[in-house]
């Protein structure tokens, strides 16, 4: 009996709620007015209005209206609020854009300007290379070599360089094992000379790529630290690359966005002592499209003081009249070897002029004589 009474009460409640909702649906204006008049409770200010940003109250101050409404509710004056409701007008929606709209070109410039600004360093390097090419490499066809790292991470720099290259050039790609995909480009045909512009991640692999270069100009742009560059210039790997210019980016100052960093230009001094050691040499730096030291020869003459008494090993065989081997014995029977001939005269003159010494030994196998 008790369960039936509870079920009947629940049905009556659902019937009343459904009737009210149905009546509200049939009277959308009264339902909207109820939403407009709805007041929620706020812990700090007492009350706030629903969607207040979509409405304005005309000449009445919103704070004053809220205070009056809160006072009226505390005094239980519902009849007064129902008889004289506050007039609320919806804000006007104007689709017209007021101001100065940007064109499509201006929007593109804003979205892509950072690409140009971030590549100020790249454009500075391209300007430096063009200046070097026009002053030092114009008489020889330059061969531009780049490895996989530069091709994938700095394609913008290569595109800027090739699009404004001032003279004819040849390009080649360096493989993952530091060998050229087309090694035939290193062998010039005819009397034409060659010069090299090399973009390389590891500076120590330069000689493996191009081999010894005695006469060609070599411009090297590695992606190594300054300490690595100086180590390479002081090592034996760079000893037989005579006309070498290394361009390294300086990280001595804070590298900020759109802040151009200087490029430091290095070369090396060869055979500074009898051991045949090299010494790095700073020529100048490049920043703001100008050199810090003007009128500097970027490819200075090497070996001005010769080989500093360095001792070379020369292999020779008895081939008169070029090389003549003479044997003699002293008083105790020791055999002495004395070399004469046309090539010995030439070797002695070169040793005196270039400041080096030598030891002459015979090859271990006679067929190498």
CSV table of C-alpha atoms in Angstrom, one decimal:
chain,number,residue,atom,x,y,z
A,1,UNK,CA,0.0,0.0,0.0
A,2,UNK,CA,2.8,2.4,0.9
A,3,UNK,CA,4.7,1.6,-2.4
A,4,UNK,CA,1.6,2.5,-4.4
A,5,UNK,CA,1.3,5.9,-2.6
A,6,UNK,CA,4.9,6.7,-3.4
A,7,UNK,CA,4.6,5.7,-7.1
A,8,UNK,CA,1.4,7.9,-7.4
A,9,UNK,CA,3.2,10.9,-5.9
A,10,UNK,CA,6.2,10.5,-8.3
A,11,UNK,CA,3.8,10.3,-11.3
A,12,UNK,CA,2.1,13.5,-10.2
A,13,UNK,CA,5.4,15.4,-9.8
A,14,UNK,CA,6.6,14.3,-13.3
A,15,UNK,CA,3.2,15.3,-14.7
A,16,UNK,CA,3.5,18.8,-13.2
A,17,UNK,CA,7.1,19.2,-14.4
A,18,UNK,CA,6.3,18.0,-17.9
A,19,UNK,CA,3.2,20.3,-18.1
A,20,UNK,CA,5.4,23.3,-17.1
A,21,UNK,CA,8.1,22.4,-19.6
A,22,UNK,CA,5.5,21.9,-22.3
A,23,UNK,CA,3.9,25.2,-21.5
A,24,UNK,CA,7.3,26.9,-21.7
A,25,UNK,CA,7.9,25.4,-25.1
A,26,UNK,CA,4.6,26.8,-26.3
A,27,UNK,CA,5.5,30.2,-24.9
A,28,UNK,CA,9.1,30.8,-26.0
A,29,UNK,CA,8.9,34.5,-25.1
A,30,UNK,CA,8.0,33.9,-21.5
A,31,UNK,CA,10.7,31.3,-21.3
A,32,UNK,CA,13.4,33.7,-22.7
A,33,UNK,CA,12.2,36.4,-20.2
A,34,UNK,CA,12.7,33.9,-17.4
A,35,UNK,CA,16.2,33.3,-18.6
A,36,UNK,CA,16.9,37.0,-18.8
A,37,UNK,CA,15.5,37.6,-15.3
A,38,UNK,CA,17.4,34.7,-13.8
A,39,UNK,CA,19.8,35.7,-11.1
A,40,UNK,CA,22.6,33.4,-9.9
A,41,UNK,CA,24.3,33.7,-6.6
A,42,UNK,CA,27.9,34.8,-6.3
A,43,UNK,CA,29.9,34.4,-3.1
A,44,UNK,CA,31.7,37.7,-3.4
A,45,UNK,CA,29.2,40.2,-5.0
A,46,UNK,CA,26.0,38.6,-4.0
A,47,UNK,CA,24.5,38.1,-7.6
A,48,UNK,CA,25.6,38.0,-11.2
A,49,UNK,CA,23.6,37.9,-14.4
A,50,UNK,CA,23.5,35.1,-17.0
A,51,UNK,CA,25.3,36.0,-20.2
A,52,UNK,CA,25.6,39.6,-19.2
A,53,UNK,CA,28.2,40.3,-22.0
A,54,UNK,CA,25.3,39.8,-24.6
A,55,UNK,CA,23.1,42.5,-23.1
A,56,UNK,CA,23.3,46.0,-21.8
A,57,UNK,CA,20.9,47.8,-19.4
A,58,UNK,CA,20.5,51.1,-21.2
A,59,UNK,CA,20.9,54.2,-19.0
A,60,UNK,CA,21.0,52.3,-15.8
A,61,UNK,CA,24.3,51.5,-14.1
A,62,UNK,CA,24.8,47.8,-13.9
A,63,UNK,CA,26.2,47.9,-10.3
A,64,UNK,CA,23.3,50.0,-9.2
A,65,UNK,CA,20.8,47.7,-10.8
A,66,UNK,CA,22.4,44.7,-9.0
A,67,UNK,CA,22.3,46.4,-5.7
A,68,UNK,CA,18.7,47.3,-6.1
A,69,UNK,CA,17.8,43.8,-7.2
A,70,UNK,CA,19.6,42.3,-4.2
A,71,UNK,CA,17.9,44.7,-1.8
A,72,UNK,CA,14.5,43.9,-3.3
A,73,UNK,CA,15.1,40.1,-3.0
A,74,UNK,CA,16.1,40.5,0.6
A,75,UNK,CA,12.9,42.5,1.2
A,76,UNK,CA,10.8,39.9,-0.6
A,77,UNK,CA,9.3,42.3,-3.0
A,78,UNK,CA,8.6,40.0,-5.9
A,79,UNK,CA,5.4,41.7,-6.9
A,80,UNK,CA,7.3,45.0,-7.4
A,81,UNK,CA,9.9,43.3,-9.6
A,82,UNK,CA,7.2,41.5,-11.6
A,83,UNK,CA,5.2,44.7,-12.1
A,84,UNK,CA,8.2,46.8,-13.2
A,85,UNK,CA,10.9,44.6,-14.7
A,86,UNK,CA,14.3,46.1,-15.7
A,87,UNK,CA,14.4,46.7,-19.5
A,88,UNK,CA,17.3,44.8,-21.1
A,89,UNK,CA,18.2,45.2,-24.7
A,90,UNK,CA,20.3,42.8,-26.6
A,91,UNK,CA,23.6,44.2,-28.0
A,92,UNK,CA,23.7,45.1,-31.6
A,93,UNK,CA,25.6,42.7,-33.8
A,94,UNK,CA,27.3,44.5,-36.7
A,95,UNK,CA,29.2,42.4,-39.2
A,96,UNK,CA,31.0,45.4,-40.6
A,97,UNK,CA,34.8,45.4,-39.9
A,98,UNK,CA,35.8,48.8,-38.6
A,99,UNK,CA,39.5,49.6,-38.8
A,100,UNK,CA,42.3,49.0,-41.3
A,101,UNK,CA,42.1,45.4,-42.6
A,102,UNK,CA,45.4,44.0,-44.0
A,103,UNK,CA,45.7,42.8,-47.5
A,104,UNK,CA,46.7,39.3,-48.4
A,105,UNK,CA,50.2,40.4,-49.3
A,106,UNK,CA,50.6,42.1,-46.0
A,107,UNK,CA,49.4,39.0,-44.1
A,108,UNK,CA,51.9,36.8,-46.1
A,109,UNK,CA,54.7,39.3,-45.4
A,110,UNK,CA,53.9,39.1,-41.7
A,111,UNK,CA,53.7,35.3,-41.6
A,112,UNK,CA,56.9,34.7,-43.6
A,113,UNK,CA,59.0,37.7,-42.7
A,114,UNK,CA,60.6,35.8,-39.9
A,115,UNK,CA,62.1,33.4,-42.4
A,116,UNK,CA,64.1,36.2,-44.0
A,117,UNK,CA,65.0,37.7,-40.7
A,118,UNK,CA,66.2,34.3,-39.2
A,119,UNK,CA,68.4,33.8,-42.3
A,120,UNK,CA,70.3,37.1,-42.1
A,121,UNK,CA,73.2,34.9,-41.1
A,122,UNK,CA,72.9,32.9,-44.3
A,123,UNK,CA,72.5,35.9,-46.5
A,124,UNK,CA,75.6,37.4,-44.9
A,125,UNK,CA,77.6,34.2,-45.7
A,126,UNK,CA,76.4,34.2,-49.4
A,127,UNK,CA,77.5,37.9,-49.7
A,128,UNK,CA,80.9,37.0,-48.3
A,129,UNK,CA,81.3,34.0,-50.7
A,130,UNK,CA,80.3,36.1,-53.7
A,131,UNK,CA,83.0,38.7,-52.8
A,132,UNK,CA,85.6,36.0,-52.5
A,133,UNK,CA,84.6,34.4,-55.8
A,134,UNK,CA,84.8,37.7,-57.7
A,135,UNK,CA,88.2,38.6,-56.2
A,136,UNK,CA,90.1,35.3,-56.0
A,137,UNK,CA,88.2,32.5,-57.9
A,138,UNK,CA,87.2,34.2,-61.1
A,139,UNK,CA,90.1,32.8,-63.2
A,140,UNK,CA,89.3,29.1,-62.3
A,141,UNK,CA,86.1,27.2,-62.5
A,142,UNK,CA,84.9,26.7,-58.8
A,143,UNK,CA,83.7,23.3,-57.8
A,144,UNK,CA,81.0,23.6,-55.1
A,145,UNK,CA,80.8,20.4,-52.9
A,146,UNK,CA,78.4,19.8,-50.1
A,147,UNK,CA,77.6,16.8,-47.9
A,148,UNK,CA,74.2,15.3,-46.9
A,149,UNK,CA,74.0,17.3,-43.6
A,150,UNK,CA,74.2,20.7,-45.4
A,151,UNK,CA,71.9,19.6,-48.2
A,152,UNK,CA,69.2,18.6,-45.7
A,153,UNK,CA,69.5,21.3,-43.0
A,154,UNK,CA,70.7,24.3,-45.0
A,155,UNK,CA,69.0,24.0,-48.4
A,156,UNK,CA,67.9,27.7,-48.1
A,157,UNK,CA,71.6,28.7,-48.0
A,158,UNK,CA,72.4,26.6,-51.1
A,159,UNK,CA,69.5,27.9,-53.0
A,160,UNK,CA,70.5,31.5,-52.2
A,161,UNK,CA,74.1,30.8,-53.3
A,162,UNK,CA,73.3,29.1,-56.5
A,163,UNK,CA,70.6,31.5,-57.5
A,164,UNK,CA,73.1,34.4,-57.5
A,165,UNK,CA,76.3,32.7,-58.4
A,166,UNK,CA,78.4,35.3,-60.2
A,167,UNK,CA,80.4,32.9,-62.5
A,168,UNK,CA,80.2,29.4,-64.0
A,169,UNK,CA,80.5,26.6,-61.5
A,170,UNK,CA,80.3,22.8,-61.1
A,171,UNK,CA,78.5,21.2,-58.2
A,172,UNK,CA,78.9,17.8,-56.6
A,173,UNK,CA,77.5,15.9,-53.6
A,174,UNK,CA,79.6,14.3,-50.9
A,175,UNK,CA,78.3,10.9,-49.8
A,176,UNK,CA,77.8,9.6,-46.3
A,177,UNK,CA,81.3,7.9,-46.3
A,178,UNK,CA,82.9,11.2,-47.4
A,179,UNK,CA,83.4,10.2,-51.0
A,180,UNK,CA,82.1,12.1,-54.0
A,181,UNK,CA,79.2,10.7,-56.0
A,182,UNK,CA,81.0,11.8,-59.1
A,183,UNK,CA,84.7,11.7,-58.4
A,184,UNK,CA,85.5,12.6,-62.0
A,185,UNK,CA,84.8,16.3,-61.4
A,186,UNK,CA,88.1,16.6,-59.4
A,187,UNK,CA,90.1,15.7,-62.6
A,188,UNK,CA,90.2,18.8,-64.8
A,189,UNK,CA,90.3,18.3,-68.5
A,190,UNK,CA,92.7,20.4,-70.5
A,191,UNK,CA,94.5,23.4,-69.2
A,192,UNK,CA,91.6,24.7,-67.1
A,193,UNK,CA,92.4,25.1,-63.4
A,194,UNK,CA,90.1,24.3,-60.5
A,195,UNK,CA,89.1,25.9,-57.2
A,196,UNK,CA,86.9,24.5,-54.5
A,197,UNK,CA,84.1,25.7,-52.2
A,198,UNK,CA,83.3,22.9,-49.7
A,199,UNK,CA,80.4,22.8,-47.2
A,200,UNK,CA,81.3,20.0,-44.8
A,201,UNK,CA,80.0,18.9,-41.4
A,202,UNK,CA,83.3,17.4,-40.1
A,203,UNK,CA,86.3,19.6,-41.0
A,204,UNK,CA,88.7,16.7,-40.4
A,205,UNK,CA,87.4,14.9,-43.5
A,206,UNK,CA,88.4,17.6,-45.9
A,207,UNK,CA,91.6,15.9,-47.2
A,208,UNK,CA,89.7,12.6,-47.7
A,209,UNK,CA,87.2,14.4,-50.0
A,210,UNK,CA,89.6,16.4,-52.2
A,211,UNK,CA,93.0,14.9,-51.5
A,212,UNK,CA,96.2,17.0,-51.6
A,213,UNK,CA,95.9,20.4,-53.3
A,214,UNK,CA,99.2,22.2,-54.1
A,215,UNK,CA,98.0,25.0,-56.4
A,216,UNK,CA,94.2,25.2,-56.2
A,217,UNK,CA,92.4,27.6,-54.0
A,218,UNK,CA,90.2,25.9,-51.4
A,219,UNK,CA,87.5,27.7,-49.5
A,220,UNK,CA,86.1,25.5,-46.6
A,221,UNK,CA,82.9,26.3,-44.8
A,222,UNK,CA,82.7,23.6,-42.1
A,223,UNK,CA,79.9,23.1,-39.4
A,224,UNK,CA,82.4,22.6,-36.6
A,225,UNK,CA,83.4,24.5,-33.5
A,226,UNK,CA,86.2,27.0,-33.5
A,227,UNK,CA,88.3,24.6,-31.5
A,228,UNK,CA,87.8,21.9,-34.1
A,229,UNK,CA,88.8,24.4,-36.8
A,230,UNK,CA,92.1,25.3,-35.1
A,231,UNK,CA,92.8,21.7,-34.4
A,232,UNK,CA,92.4,20.9,-38.1
A,233,UNK,CA,94.6,23.8,-39.2
A,234,UNK,CA,97.3,22.6,-36.8
A,235,UNK,CA,97.1,19.0,-37.8
A,236,UNK,CA,98.9,17.1,-40.6
A,237,UNK,CA,95.5,16.7,-42.5
A,238,UNK,CA,95.8,20.3,-43.7
A,239,UNK,CA,99.6,20.3,-44.4
A,240,UNK,CA,99.3,19.5,-48.1
A,241,UNK,CA,96.4,21.9,-48.8
A,242,UNK,CA,98.5,25.0,-49.4
A,243,UNK,CA,96.0,27.7,-50.4
A,244,UNK,CA,93.4,27.1,-47.8
A,245,UNK,CA,90.8,29.5,-46.4
A,246,UNK,CA,88.5,28.4,-43.6
A,247,UNK,CA,85.3,30.4,-42.8
A,248,UNK,CA,83.9,29.6,-39.3
A,249,UNK,CA,80.9,31.2,-37.6
A,250,UNK,CA,81.9,32.9,-34.3
A,251,UNK,CA,79.9,32.0,-31.2
A,252,UNK,CA,81.8,34.4,-28.9
A,253,UNK,CA,78.7,36.6,-28.4
A,254,UNK,CA,75.1,35.8,-27.4
A,255,UNK,CA,73.3,34.3,-30.3
A,256,UNK,CA,69.8,35.9,-30.2
A,257,UNK,CA,67.1,36.0,-32.8
A,258,UNK,CA,67.8,38.2,-35.8
A,259,UNK,CA,71.2,39.0,-34.3
A,260,UNK,CA,73.9,38.5,-37.0
A,261,UNK,CA,77.0,36.7,-35.8
A,262,UNK,CA,80.5,37.5,-37.3
A,263,UNK,CA,82.3,35.0,-39.5
A,264,UNK,CA,86.0,34.5,-38.7
A,265,UNK,CA,88.4,33.8,-41.7
A,266,UNK,CA,91.3,31.5,-40.9
A,267,UNK,CA,94.3,30.1,-42.8
A,268,UNK,CA,97.5,28.3,-41.6
A,269,UNK,CA,101.2,28.9,-41.5
A,270,UNK,CA,103.1,25.8,-42.7
A,271,UNK,CA,106.3,24.4,-41.3
A,272,UNK,CA,106.9,26.8,-38.5
A,273,UNK,CA,109.6,24.6,-37.0
A,274,UNK,CA,111.8,21.7,-37.9
A,275,UNK,CA,109.1,19.2,-36.9
A,276,UNK,CA,106.9,20.4,-39.7
A,277,UNK,CA,104.1,21.8,-37.5
A,278,UNK,CA,101.3,24.1,-38.6
A,279,UNK,CA,99.9,27.1,-36.8
A,280,UNK,CA,96.4,28.6,-37.3
A,281,UNK,CA,96.3,32.2,-38.4
A,282,UNK,CA,93.3,34.5,-38.1
A,283,UNK,CA,93.1,36.8,-41.2
A,284,UNK,CA,90.0,38.9,-40.6
A,285,UNK,CA,86.3,38.7,-39.7
A,286,UNK,CA,83.1,39.5,-41.6
A,287,UNK,CA,80.1,41.2,-40.2
A,288,UNK,CA,77.7,43.8,-41.5
A,289,UNK,CA,78.8,43.0,-45.1
A,290,UNK,CA,82.3,44.3,-44.5
A,291,UNK,CA,85.6,43.1,-43.2
A,292,UNK,CA,87.0,44.1,-39.9
A,293,UNK,CA,90.5,44.5,-41.5
A,294,UNK,CA,90.5,45.8,-45.0
A,295,UNK,CA,93.2,45.1,-47.6
A,296,UNK,CA,94.0,41.7,-46.2
A,297,UNK,CA,95.1,39.0,-48.7
A,298,UNK,CA,92.9,36.0,-47.9
A,299,UNK,CA,95.3,33.6,-49.7
A,300,UNK,CA,98.7,34.8,-48.6
A,301,UNK,CA,101.9,33.3,-49.9
A,302,UNK,CA,103.0,30.2,-47.9
A,303,UNK,CA,106.5,28.9,-47.0
A,304,UNK,CA,108.1,32.3,-47.1
A,305,UNK,CA,110.8,31.1,-44.8
A,306,UNK,CA,111.1,27.7,-46.4
A,307,UNK,CA,110.7,24.5,-44.4
A,308,UNK,CA,112.4,25.7,-41.2
A,309,UNK,CA,115.1,23.0,-41.5
A,310,UNK,CA,112.7,20.2,-41.7
A,311,UNK,CA,114.3,16.8,-42.6
A,312,UNK,CA,112.9,15.0,-45.6
A,313,UNK,CA,113.6,11.4,-46.8
A,314,UNK,CA,114.6,11.0,-50.4
A,315,UNK,CA,114.8,7.7,-52.1
A,316,UNK,CA,117.3,7.3,-54.9
A,317,UNK,CA,119.0,4.7,-57.1
A,318,UNK,CA,122.1,4.5,-59.1
A,319,UNK,CA,121.1,5.9,-62.6
A,320,UNK,CA,124.0,7.8,-64.2
A,321,UNK,CA,124.2,10.6,-65.1
A,322,UNK,CA,121.2,11.7,-63.0
A,323,UNK,CA,122.1,9.8,-59.8
A,324,UNK,CA,125.6,8.3,-59.3
A,325,UNK,CA,126.4,6.2,-56.3
A,326,UNK,CA,130.0,6.2,-55.2
A,327,UNK,CA,131.4,3.9,-52.6
A,328,UNK,CA,134.5,4.6,-50.5
A,329,UNK,CA,136.2,3.1,-47.4
A,330,UNK,CA,138.0,4.8,-44.6
A,331,UNK,CA,141.1,3.5,-42.8
A,332,UNK,CA,139.2,1.1,-40.6
A,333,UNK,CA,137.1,-0.4,-43.4
A,334,UNK,CA,133.8,1.4,-43.0
A,335,UNK,CA,132.0,1.9,-46.3
A,336,UNK,CA,130.8,5.4,-47.1
A,337,UNK,CA,128.2,6.2,-49.7
A,338,UNK,CA,128.4,9.5,-51.7
A,339,UNK,CA,125.8,10.5,-54.2
A,340,UNK,CA,126.6,12.7,-57.2
A,341,UNK,CA,124.9,13.6,-60.5
A,342,UNK,CA,122.6,16.1,-62.0
A,343,UNK,CA,119.7,15.5,-59.7
A,344,UNK,CA,121.9,15.8,-56.6
A,345,UNK,CA,123.1,19.2,-57.8
A,346,UNK,CA,119.4,20.2,-58.1
A,347,UNK,CA,118.5,18.7,-54.7
A,348,UNK,CA,121.3,20.6,-53.0
A,349,UNK,CA,120.2,23.9,-54.5
A,350,UNK,CA,116.6,23.4,-53.5
A,351,UNK,CA,117.7,22.5,-49.9
A,352,UNK,CA,119.7,25.7,-49.6
A,353,UNK,CA,117.0,27.9,-51.1
A,354,UNK,CA,114.0,26.3,-49.3
A,355,UNK,CA,115.8,25.7,-46.0
A,356,UNK,CA,115.4,22.0,-45.5
A,357,UNK,CA,117.7,18.9,-45.0
A,358,UNK,CA,117.4,15.4,-46.4
A,359,UNK,CA,118.4,11.8,-46.0
A,360,UNK,CA,119.0,9.7,-49.1
A,361,UNK,CA,118.2,6.0,-48.9
A,362,UNK,CA,117.9,3.3,-51.4
A,363,UNK,CA,114.6,1.4,-52.0
A,364,UNK,CA,114.3,-2.0,-50.4
A,365,UNK,CA,113.3,-3.6,-53.8
A,366,UNK,CA,115.4,-3.1,-56.8
A,367,UNK,CA,112.5,-2.8,-59.2
A,368,UNK,CA,111.6,0.4,-57.5
A,369,UNK,CA,114.9,2.0,-58.5
